[in-house]
Amino acid sequence: MKNILITGGTGYIGSHTCIPLLEKGYRLTIIDSSVNSSPISILKVKEILKDNFKDELITYYPGDIRDKPFLSSVFLKAKELKKPIQGVIHFAGLKAVSESLLKPLDYWHSNVYGSICLIEEMLKYGCRNIVFSSSASIYESSSFIPILESSKINPSTPYGQTKVAIENILYSTFKSSKNSWRIANLRYFNPIGAHESGLIGENPLDIPNNLFPIICKVANGKIDKLKIFGNDWPTYDGTCIRDYIHIMDLADAHCAALDFLLKNEPQIINLNVGTGIGTSVLDLVNKFMKVNDCKVPYKFSERRKGDLPFIVADNQKLTATLGWQPKRNLNQMCKDGWKWQMANPNGFIDIN
Ligand code: NAD
Ligand code: UDP
């Protein structure tokens, strides 16, 4: 049974990814500083898996990946217990794009320095398999065709720049050590929704900036109105188009990427993780209202600085390489996201 280190494992994508990993028979070591999440998500993951879960399969260490003695102790402990860490899925980092414009140094420090600390410890303990959470925000999307992995890289924010820097660090690490590393940079598009149980979901500790959690908060009356940023974009309804992917499809893609790396020769691979389907802001709002039979009042406002009209993945490399296909459609994303929101209007705060 392979022991996989999940950095940022109590967060939104991390907690959902734990489910298929445990179902596939991996043992998990989770590290999280709780800067944007709650360890309650781990209890909920256990609840979702119920009888199929043995407590010993998850070990959780609260802490920061930039704390090198702490990180080293996690690798050492796993080694001493004869369950060495054999792979890493690296989610830990700060992710609010607009905040990164205001606090760029926090982003460079947490994301880039944190990743360097992690890679150094991996080297020290002979673990050379890593799946990294990259982002579609690294691309310069100037056209209306789906983005390929080979499309131009030119991030417009410090957040995106940190993701490029980490990909570059991983690339030079790969090149420097006689190609002994197995590395997958997963460039996510727009993950939304929640696990179908409604027990875990997106739990931002601050006011959300992303469209889907804001729609949920408008629908349950916590925010008055959704501001739609621009209705004069050159798209079919004037609002921006994105590639929304169900969080559990994204979780499955991580599992598939890890399996792929562990079964194949050392390599570094970049993969777009999206559905390849474009949805406008208005499409998403209308779908959410229809599927959930609720109201999402909105008004049009100014374009958001730095927005782009069309960001959709060409996911052919992903589907061909991993044999992965998205299984859940926009209806399911809206239904599951709303279920989580209705059951947990304040996220994990109310749960003890
Ligand atoms: P999240 O904030 O829910 O999860 C990140 C987790 O990392 C949190 O639990 C946080 O507490 C933890 N963390 C942050 N800094 C840490 C540190 N220095 N040490 C230890 N733990 C730390 O965000 P998410 O949506 O689950 O995103 C996971 C990863 O995916 C991030 O790297 C993010 O940049 C990337 N990503 C997310 C999206 C998205 O839309 N959600 C899109 C593209 C890429
Ligand atoms: N958006 C919006 N109102 C909001 C938040 C987002 O109209 O309050 C729009 C935003 O302009 C973008 C789309 O929704 O076109 C998705 O935004 P999000 O921040 O979720 O993802 P990203 O733009 O980073 O892909």
Coordinates of C-alpha atoms and ligand atoms in Angstrom, one line a residue:
M1 CA 0.0 0.0 0.0
K2 CA 1.7 3.2 -1.1
N3 CA 1.8 6.2 1.2
I4 CA 1.1 9.5 -0.5
L5 CA 1.7 12.9 1.0
I6 CA -1.1 15.4 0.4
T7 CA 0.0 18.9 1.0
G8 CA -3.0 21.2 1.5
G9 CA -5.1 18.1 2.0
T10 CA -7.8 19.6 4.1
G11 CA -8.6 22.3 1.5
Y12 CA -11.2 22.2 -1.2
I13 CA -9.6 20.2 -4.0
G14 CA -7.3 18.2 -1.5
S15 CA -10.2 16.9 0.6
H16 CA -12.2 15.8 -2.4
T17 CA -9.1 14.1 -3.9
C18 CA -8.6 12.1 -0.7
I19 CA -11.8 10.1 -1.5
P20 CA -10.9 8.4 -4.7
L21 CA -7.3 8.0 -3.5
L22 CA -8.5 6.1 -0.4
E23 CA -11.0 4.1 -2.5
K24 CA -8.1 3.1 -4.8
G25 CA -6.1 1.8 -1.8
Y26 CA -3.6 4.5 -1.1
R27 CA -2.5 5.4 2.4
L28 CA -2.5 9.2 3.0
T29 CA -0.3 11.5 5.0
I30 CA -1.9 14.9 5.0
I31 CA -0.2 18.2 5.9
D32 CA -2.1 21.5 6.2
S33 CA -1.6 24.8 7.9
S34 CA -5.4 25.5 8.0
V35 CA -4.7 29.0 6.6
N36 CA -7.7 28.5 4.3
S37 CA -9.4 25.3 5.5
S38 CA -10.5 23.2 8.5
P39 CA -9.3 19.7 9.5
I40 CA -13.0 18.9 10.0
S41 CA -12.9 18.0 6.3
I42 CA -10.9 14.9 7.2
L43 CA -13.6 13.7 9.6
K44 CA -16.1 14.2 6.8
V45 CA -14.0 12.3 4.3
K46 CA -14.0 9.4 6.9
E47 CA -17.8 9.7 7.2
I48 CA -18.2 9.5 3.5
L49 CA -16.2 6.3 3.2
K50 CA -17.8 4.8 6.3
D51 CA -17.2 1.0 6.5
N52 CA -14.7 1.1 3.7
F53 CA -12.3 3.1 5.8
K54 CA -9.7 2.2 8.5
D55 CA -8.5 5.1 10.7
E56 CA -4.9 4.2 10.2
L57 CA -5.2 5.0 6.5
I58 CA -5.0 8.8 7.1
T59 CA -2.3 10.5 9.2
Y60 CA -2.8 14.2 9.6
Y61 CA -0.1 16.7 10.6
P62 CA -1.1 20.3 11.2
G63 CA 1.8 22.5 9.9
D64 CA 3.3 24.7 7.3
I65 CA 5.3 23.3 4.4
R66 CA 7.7 26.2 4.8
D67 CA 8.6 24.9 8.3
K68 CA 11.5 22.6 7.2
P69 CA 12.1 20.8 10.5
F70 CA 8.4 20.0 10.6
L71 CA 8.3 18.8 7.0
S72 CA 11.4 16.7 7.5
S73 CA 9.9 15.1 10.6
V74 CA 6.8 14.0 8.6
F75 CA 9.0 12.3 6.0
L76 CA 11.2 10.8 8.7
K77 CA 8.3 9.5 10.7
A78 CA 6.8 7.8 7.7
K79 CA 10.2 6.2 6.9
E80 CA 10.6 5.0 10.5
L81 CA 7.2 3.4 10.4
K82 CA 8.2 1.5 7.3
K83 CA 5.6 3.4 5.3
P84 CA 7.8 5.8 3.4
I85 CA 6.3 8.6 1.4
Q86 CA 6.3 7.4 -2.2
G87 CA 4.5 10.2 -3.9
V88 CA 3.2 13.7 -3.3
I89 CA 0.2 15.6 -4.4
H90 CA 1.0 19.2 -3.8
F91 CA -2.0 21.4 -3.3
A92 CA -0.7 23.7 -0.5
G93 CA -0.6 27.3 -1.5
L94 CA -2.5 30.6 -1.6
K95 CA -5.0 30.8 -4.4
A96 CA -6.9 34.1 -4.4
V97 CA -5.9 35.7 -7.8
S98 CA -7.0 39.2 -6.8
E99 CA -5.4 39.1 -3.4
S100 CA -2.1 38.2 -5.1
L101 CA -2.1 41.6 -6.7
L102 CA -2.3 43.2 -3.3
K103 CA 0.0 40.9 -1.4
P104 CA 2.4 39.5 -4.0
L105 CA 5.2 38.6 -1.5
D106 CA 2.8 36.4 0.5
Y107 CA 2.2 34.5 -2.7
W108 CA 5.8 34.1 -3.7
H109 CA 6.7 33.1 -0.2
S110 CA 3.9 30.6 0.4
N111 CA 3.7 29.1 -3.1
V112 CA 7.3 29.2 -4.4
Y113 CA 9.4 29.0 -1.2
G114 CA 6.9 26.4 0.1
S115 CA 7.4 24.3 -3.0
I116 CA 11.2 24.6 -2.8
C117 CA 11.1 23.4 0.8
L118 CA 8.9 20.4 -0.3
I119 CA 11.1 19.5 -3.2
E120 CA 14.3 19.7 -1.0
E121 CA 12.7 17.3 1.5
M122 CA 11.6 15.0 -1.3
L123 CA 15.2 14.8 -2.6
K124 CA 16.5 14.2 0.9
Y125 CA 14.1 11.2 1.4
G126 CA 14.4 9.8 -2.1
C127 CA 10.8 10.6 -3.1
R128 CA 10.7 11.7 -6.7
N129 CA 7.0 11.4 -7.7
I130 CA 4.9 14.5 -7.6
V131 CA 1.5 15.8 -9.0
F132 CA 1.5 19.6 -8.8
S133 CA -1.6 21.9 -8.7
S134 CA -0.9 24.3 -11.5
S135 CA -3.5 26.6 -13.1
A136 CA -5.0 27.8 -16.4
S137 CA -4.1 31.3 -15.2
I138 CA -0.6 30.7 -16.5
Y139 CA -1.7 31.1 -20.1
E140 CA -2.1 34.1 -22.2
S141 CA -5.5 33.5 -23.7
S142 CA -6.0 35.9 -26.5
S143 CA -8.2 33.9 -28.8
F144 CA -11.5 32.1 -28.8
I145 CA -10.0 28.6 -29.4
P146 CA -9.5 26.1 -26.6
I147 CA -6.1 26.3 -24.9
L148 CA -3.4 23.7 -25.6
E149 CA -0.6 22.8 -23.2
S150 CA 1.7 24.3 -25.8
S151 CA -0.2 27.6 -25.8
K152 CA 1.6 30.8 -24.8
I153 CA 2.5 31.1 -21.2
N154 CA 2.2 34.6 -19.9
P155 CA 0.4 35.0 -16.6
S156 CA -1.1 38.4 -15.8
T157 CA -1.0 38.1 -12.0
P158 CA 1.5 37.3 -9.3
Y159 CA -0.6 34.2 -8.5
G160 CA -0.2 32.9 -12.0
Q161 CA 3.5 33.8 -12.0
T162 CA 4.1 31.7 -8.9
K163 CA 2.6 28.7 -10.7
V164 CA 4.9 29.2 -13.7
A165 CA 7.9 29.6 -11.3
I166 CA 7.0 26.3 -9.6
E167 CA 6.6 24.5 -12.9
N168 CA 10.0 25.9 -13.9
I169 CA 11.6 24.7 -10.6
L170 CA 10.2 21.3 -11.1
Y171 CA 11.4 21.2 -14.7
S172 CA 15.0 22.1 -13.8
T173 CA 14.9 19.6 -10.9
F174 CA 13.8 17.0 -13.4
K175 CA 16.6 17.9 -15.8
S176 CA 19.2 18.0 -13.1
S177 CA 18.9 14.6 -11.7
K178 CA 19.3 12.2 -14.6
N179 CA 15.6 12.2 -15.3
S180 CA 14.8 10.2 -12.2
W181 CA 11.7 12.3 -11.4
R182 CA 8.0 11.6 -12.3
I183 CA 6.2 15.0 -12.4
A184 CA 2.7 15.9 -13.6
N185 CA 1.7 19.6 -13.7
L186 CA -2.0 19.6 -13.7
R187 CA -3.3 22.9 -15.0
Y188 CA -6.8 23.2 -13.6
F189 CA -9.5 25.2 -15.3
N190 CA -12.5 26.1 -13.1
P191 CA -13.4 23.4 -10.5
I192 CA -16.8 23.9 -8.9
G193 CA -19.5 21.8 -7.0
A194 CA -19.0 19.4 -4.2
H195 CA -19.0 15.8 -3.3
E196 CA -22.5 14.4 -4.0
S197 CA -23.0 13.6 -0.2
G198 CA -23.0 17.4 0.6
L199 CA -20.6 16.6 3.5
I200 CA -17.6 18.3 2.0
G201 CA -17.4 21.3 -0.3
E202 CA -15.6 24.6 -0.9
N203 CA -15.1 26.3 2.5
P204 CA -13.4 29.6 1.9
L205 CA -12.6 31.2 5.3
D206 CA -12.7 34.7 3.7
I207 CA -15.3 36.3 1.4
P208 CA -15.3 34.3 -1.8
N209 CA -14.1 35.9 -5.1
N210 CA -14.9 33.1 -7.5
L211 CA -18.2 33.0 -9.4
F212 CA -19.7 29.7 -8.2
P213 CA -19.3 30.2 -4.4
I214 CA -20.7 33.7 -4.9
I215 CA -23.7 32.3 -6.8
C216 CA -24.3 29.9 -3.9
K217 CA -24.1 32.8 -1.3
V218 CA -26.5 34.9 -3.4
A219 CA -29.0 32.0 -3.7
N220 CA -29.1 31.5 0.0
G221 CA -29.4 35.2 0.7
K222 CA -26.0 35.8 2.3
I223 CA -25.1 38.2 -0.5
D224 CA -27.8 40.5 -2.0
K225 CA -26.9 40.3 -5.7
L226 CA -24.4 38.8 -8.0
K227 CA -22.4 41.4 -9.9
I228 CA -21.7 40.1 -13.4
F229 CA -18.5 41.6 -14.5
G230 CA -19.3 42.9 -18.0
N231 CA -22.0 42.1 -20.6
D232 CA -20.2 43.6 -23.5
W233 CA -17.6 40.9 -24.0
P234 CA -17.3 39.5 -27.6
T235 CA -19.1 36.3 -26.7
Y236 CA -22.6 35.0 -27.6
D237 CA -24.3 36.6 -24.6
G238 CA -21.7 39.3 -23.7
T239 CA -20.5 37.5 -20.6
C240 CA -17.2 35.7 -20.1
I241 CA -16.8 32.0 -20.9
R242 CA -15.0 29.5 -18.7
D243 CA -14.5 25.7 -18.5
Y244 CA -16.2 24.5 -15.3
I245 CA -15.3 21.0 -14.1
H246 CA -17.0 19.0 -11.3
I247 CA -14.7 18.8 -8.3
M248 CA -15.0 15.0 -8.2
D249 CA -14.0 14.7 -11.9
L250 CA -10.9 16.8 -11.0
A251 CA -10.3 14.5 -8.0
D252 CA -10.5 11.5 -10.2
A253 CA -8.0 13.1 -12.6
H254 CA -5.5 13.4 -9.8
C255 CA -5.8 9.7 -9.1
A256 CA -5.4 8.9 -12.7
A257 CA -2.4 11.2 -13.0
L258 CA -0.7 9.6 -9.9
D259 CA -1.4 6.0 -11.2
F260 CA 0.0 7.0 -14.6
L261 CA 3.2 8.5 -13.1
L262 CA 3.8 5.5 -10.8
K263 CA 3.3 3.0 -13.6
N264 CA 5.5 4.8 -16.2
E265 CA 9.1 5.8 -16.8
P266 CA 10.4 9.0 -15.2
Q267 CA 9.0 12.0 -17.1
I268 CA 7.6 15.5 -16.7
I269 CA 4.2 16.1 -18.2
N270 CA 1.9 19.1 -18.4
L271 CA -1.8 18.4 -18.6
N272 CA -4.8 20.7 -18.9
V273 CA -7.6 19.6 -16.6
G274 CA -10.9 20.8 -17.9
T275 CA -14.0 19.4 -19.7
G276 CA -13.3 21.3 -23.0
I277 CA -16.8 22.8 -22.7
G278 CA -17.3 26.6 -22.5
T279 CA -20.0 28.1 -20.3
S280 CA -20.9 31.8 -20.0
V281 CA -21.5 33.5 -16.7
L282 CA -25.2 33.9 -17.7
D283 CA -25.4 30.2 -18.7
L284 CA -24.1 29.1 -15.3
V285 CA -26.5 31.5 -13.4
N286 CA -29.5 30.3 -15.4
K287 CA -28.6 26.6 -15.1
F288 CA -28.1 27.0 -11.3
M289 CA -31.5 28.7 -10.9
K290 CA -33.2 26.0 -13.0
V291 CA -31.6 22.9 -11.5
N292 CA -32.1 24.1 -7.9
D293 CA -35.4 25.9 -8.4
C294 CA -34.0 29.1 -6.7
K295 CA -33.4 32.7 -7.5
V296 CA -30.0 34.3 -8.1
P297 CA -30.6 38.1 -8.4
Y298 CA -27.9 39.7 -10.5
K299 CA -26.9 43.0 -12.1
F300 CA -24.3 43.8 -14.7
S301 CA -21.3 45.9 -13.6
E302 CA -18.0 47.0 -15.0
R303 CA -15.6 44.4 -16.4
R304 CA -13.2 43.0 -13.8
K305 CA -9.6 44.1 -14.3
G306 CA -7.5 41.4 -15.9
D307 CA -10.5 39.3 -17.0
L308 CA -10.4 37.5 -20.3
P309 CA -13.5 36.6 -22.4
F310 CA -12.7 33.0 -23.2
I311 CA -10.7 30.4 -21.2
V312 CA -11.5 26.8 -22.2
A313 CA -9.2 23.8 -22.1
D314 CA -8.3 21.6 -25.0
N315 CA -8.3 18.4 -22.9
Q316 CA -7.3 15.9 -25.6
K317 CA -3.8 15.3 -24.2
L318 CA -5.3 14.6 -20.7
T319 CA -8.0 12.2 -22.0
A320 CA -5.5 10.4 -24.3
T321 CA -2.8 10.1 -21.7
L322 CA -4.8 9.2 -18.6
G323 CA -7.8 7.5 -20.2
W324 CA -9.8 9.9 -18.0
Q325 CA -13.1 11.5 -19.0
P326 CA -15.3 13.9 -17.1
K327 CA -18.4 12.1 -16.0
R328 CA -20.5 14.9 -14.4
N329 CA -22.2 17.7 -16.3
L330 CA -23.1 21.3 -15.4
N331 CA -26.5 20.1 -13.9
Q332 CA -24.6 17.9 -11.4
M333 CA -22.1 20.6 -10.6
C334 CA -25.0 23.0 -9.7
K335 CA -26.9 20.4 -7.8
D336 CA -24.0 19.1 -5.7
G337 CA -22.6 22.6 -5.0
W338 CA -26.0 23.8 -3.8
K339 CA -26.5 20.7 -1.6
W340 CA -23.3 21.4 0.2
Q341 CA -24.2 25.1 0.6
M342 CA -27.7 24.3 1.9
A343 CA -26.4 21.8 4.4
N344 CA -23.5 24.0 5.5
P345 CA -24.3 27.7 5.0
N346 CA -21.3 28.7 7.1
G347 CA -19.0 26.0 5.8
F348 CA -17.4 23.9 8.6
I349 CA -17.7 26.7 11.2
D350 CA -20.9 25.4 12.7
I351 CA -19.6 21.8 13.0
N352 CA -17.9 20.7 16.1
Ligands
NAD1 P1 -7.7 25.7 -0.8 O1 -7.3 27.0 -0.2 O2 -9.0 25.2 -0.4 O3 -6.6 24.6 -0.4 C1 -5.2 24.9 -0.3 C2 -4.8 24.3 1.1 O4 -3.5 24.6 1.3 C3 -5.6 25.0 2.2 O5 -6.2 23.9 3.0 C4 -4.6 25.8 3.0 O6 -4.9 25.8 4.4 C5 -3.3 25.0 2.7 N1 -2.1 25.8 2.7 C6 -1.9 27.0 2.1 N2 -0.6 27.4 2.3 C7 0.0 26.4 3.1 C8 1.3 26.2 3.6 N3 2.3 27.1 3.3 N4 1.6 25.1 4.3 C9 0.6 24.1 4.5 N5 -0.7 24.3 4.0 C10 -1.0 25.4 3.3 O7 -7.6 25.8 -2.4 P2 -8.0 24.7 -3.5 O8 -9.0 25.3 -4.3 O9 -8.2 23.4 -2.9 O10 -6.6 24.7 -4.3 C11 -5.6 23.8 -4.2 C12 -4.5 24.1 -5.1 O11 -5.0 24.1 -6.4 C13 -3.8 25.4 -4.9 O12 -2.5 25.3 -5.1 C14 -4.5 26.3 -5.9 O13 -3.6 27.4 -6.3 C15 -4.6 25.3 -7.1 N6 -5.7 25.8 -8.0 C16 -7.0 25.9 -7.5 C17 -8.0 26.3 -8.4 C18 -9.4 26.6 -8.0 O14 -10.2 27.2 -8.7 N7 -9.8 26.1 -6.8 C19 -7.6 26.5 -9.8 C20 -6.3 26.3 -10.2 C21 -5.4 25.9 -9.3
UDP2 N1 -17.5 36.7 -12.3 C1 -18.5 37.6 -12.1 N2 -18.9 38.0 -10.9 C2 -18.3 37.6 -9.8 C3 -17.2 36.7 -9.9 C4 -16.8 36.3 -11.1 O1 -19.1 38.0 -13.1 O2 -18.6 38.1 -8.7 C5 -17.1 36.2 -13.6 C6 -15.6 36.6 -13.9 O3 -15.6 37.8 -14.6 C7 -15.2 35.4 -14.9 C8 -16.1 34.3 -14.4 O4 -17.1 34.8 -13.6 O5 -15.6 35.8 -16.2 C9 -15.3 33.3 -13.6 O6 -14.7 33.9 -12.6 P1 -13.8 33.2 -11.5 O7 -13.2 34.3 -10.6 O8 -14.7 32.2 -10.8 O9 -12.8 32.4 -12.3 P2 -11.5 32.9 -13.2 O10 -11.9 34.2 -13.9 O11 -10.4 33.0 -12.4 O12 -11.4 31.8 -14.3

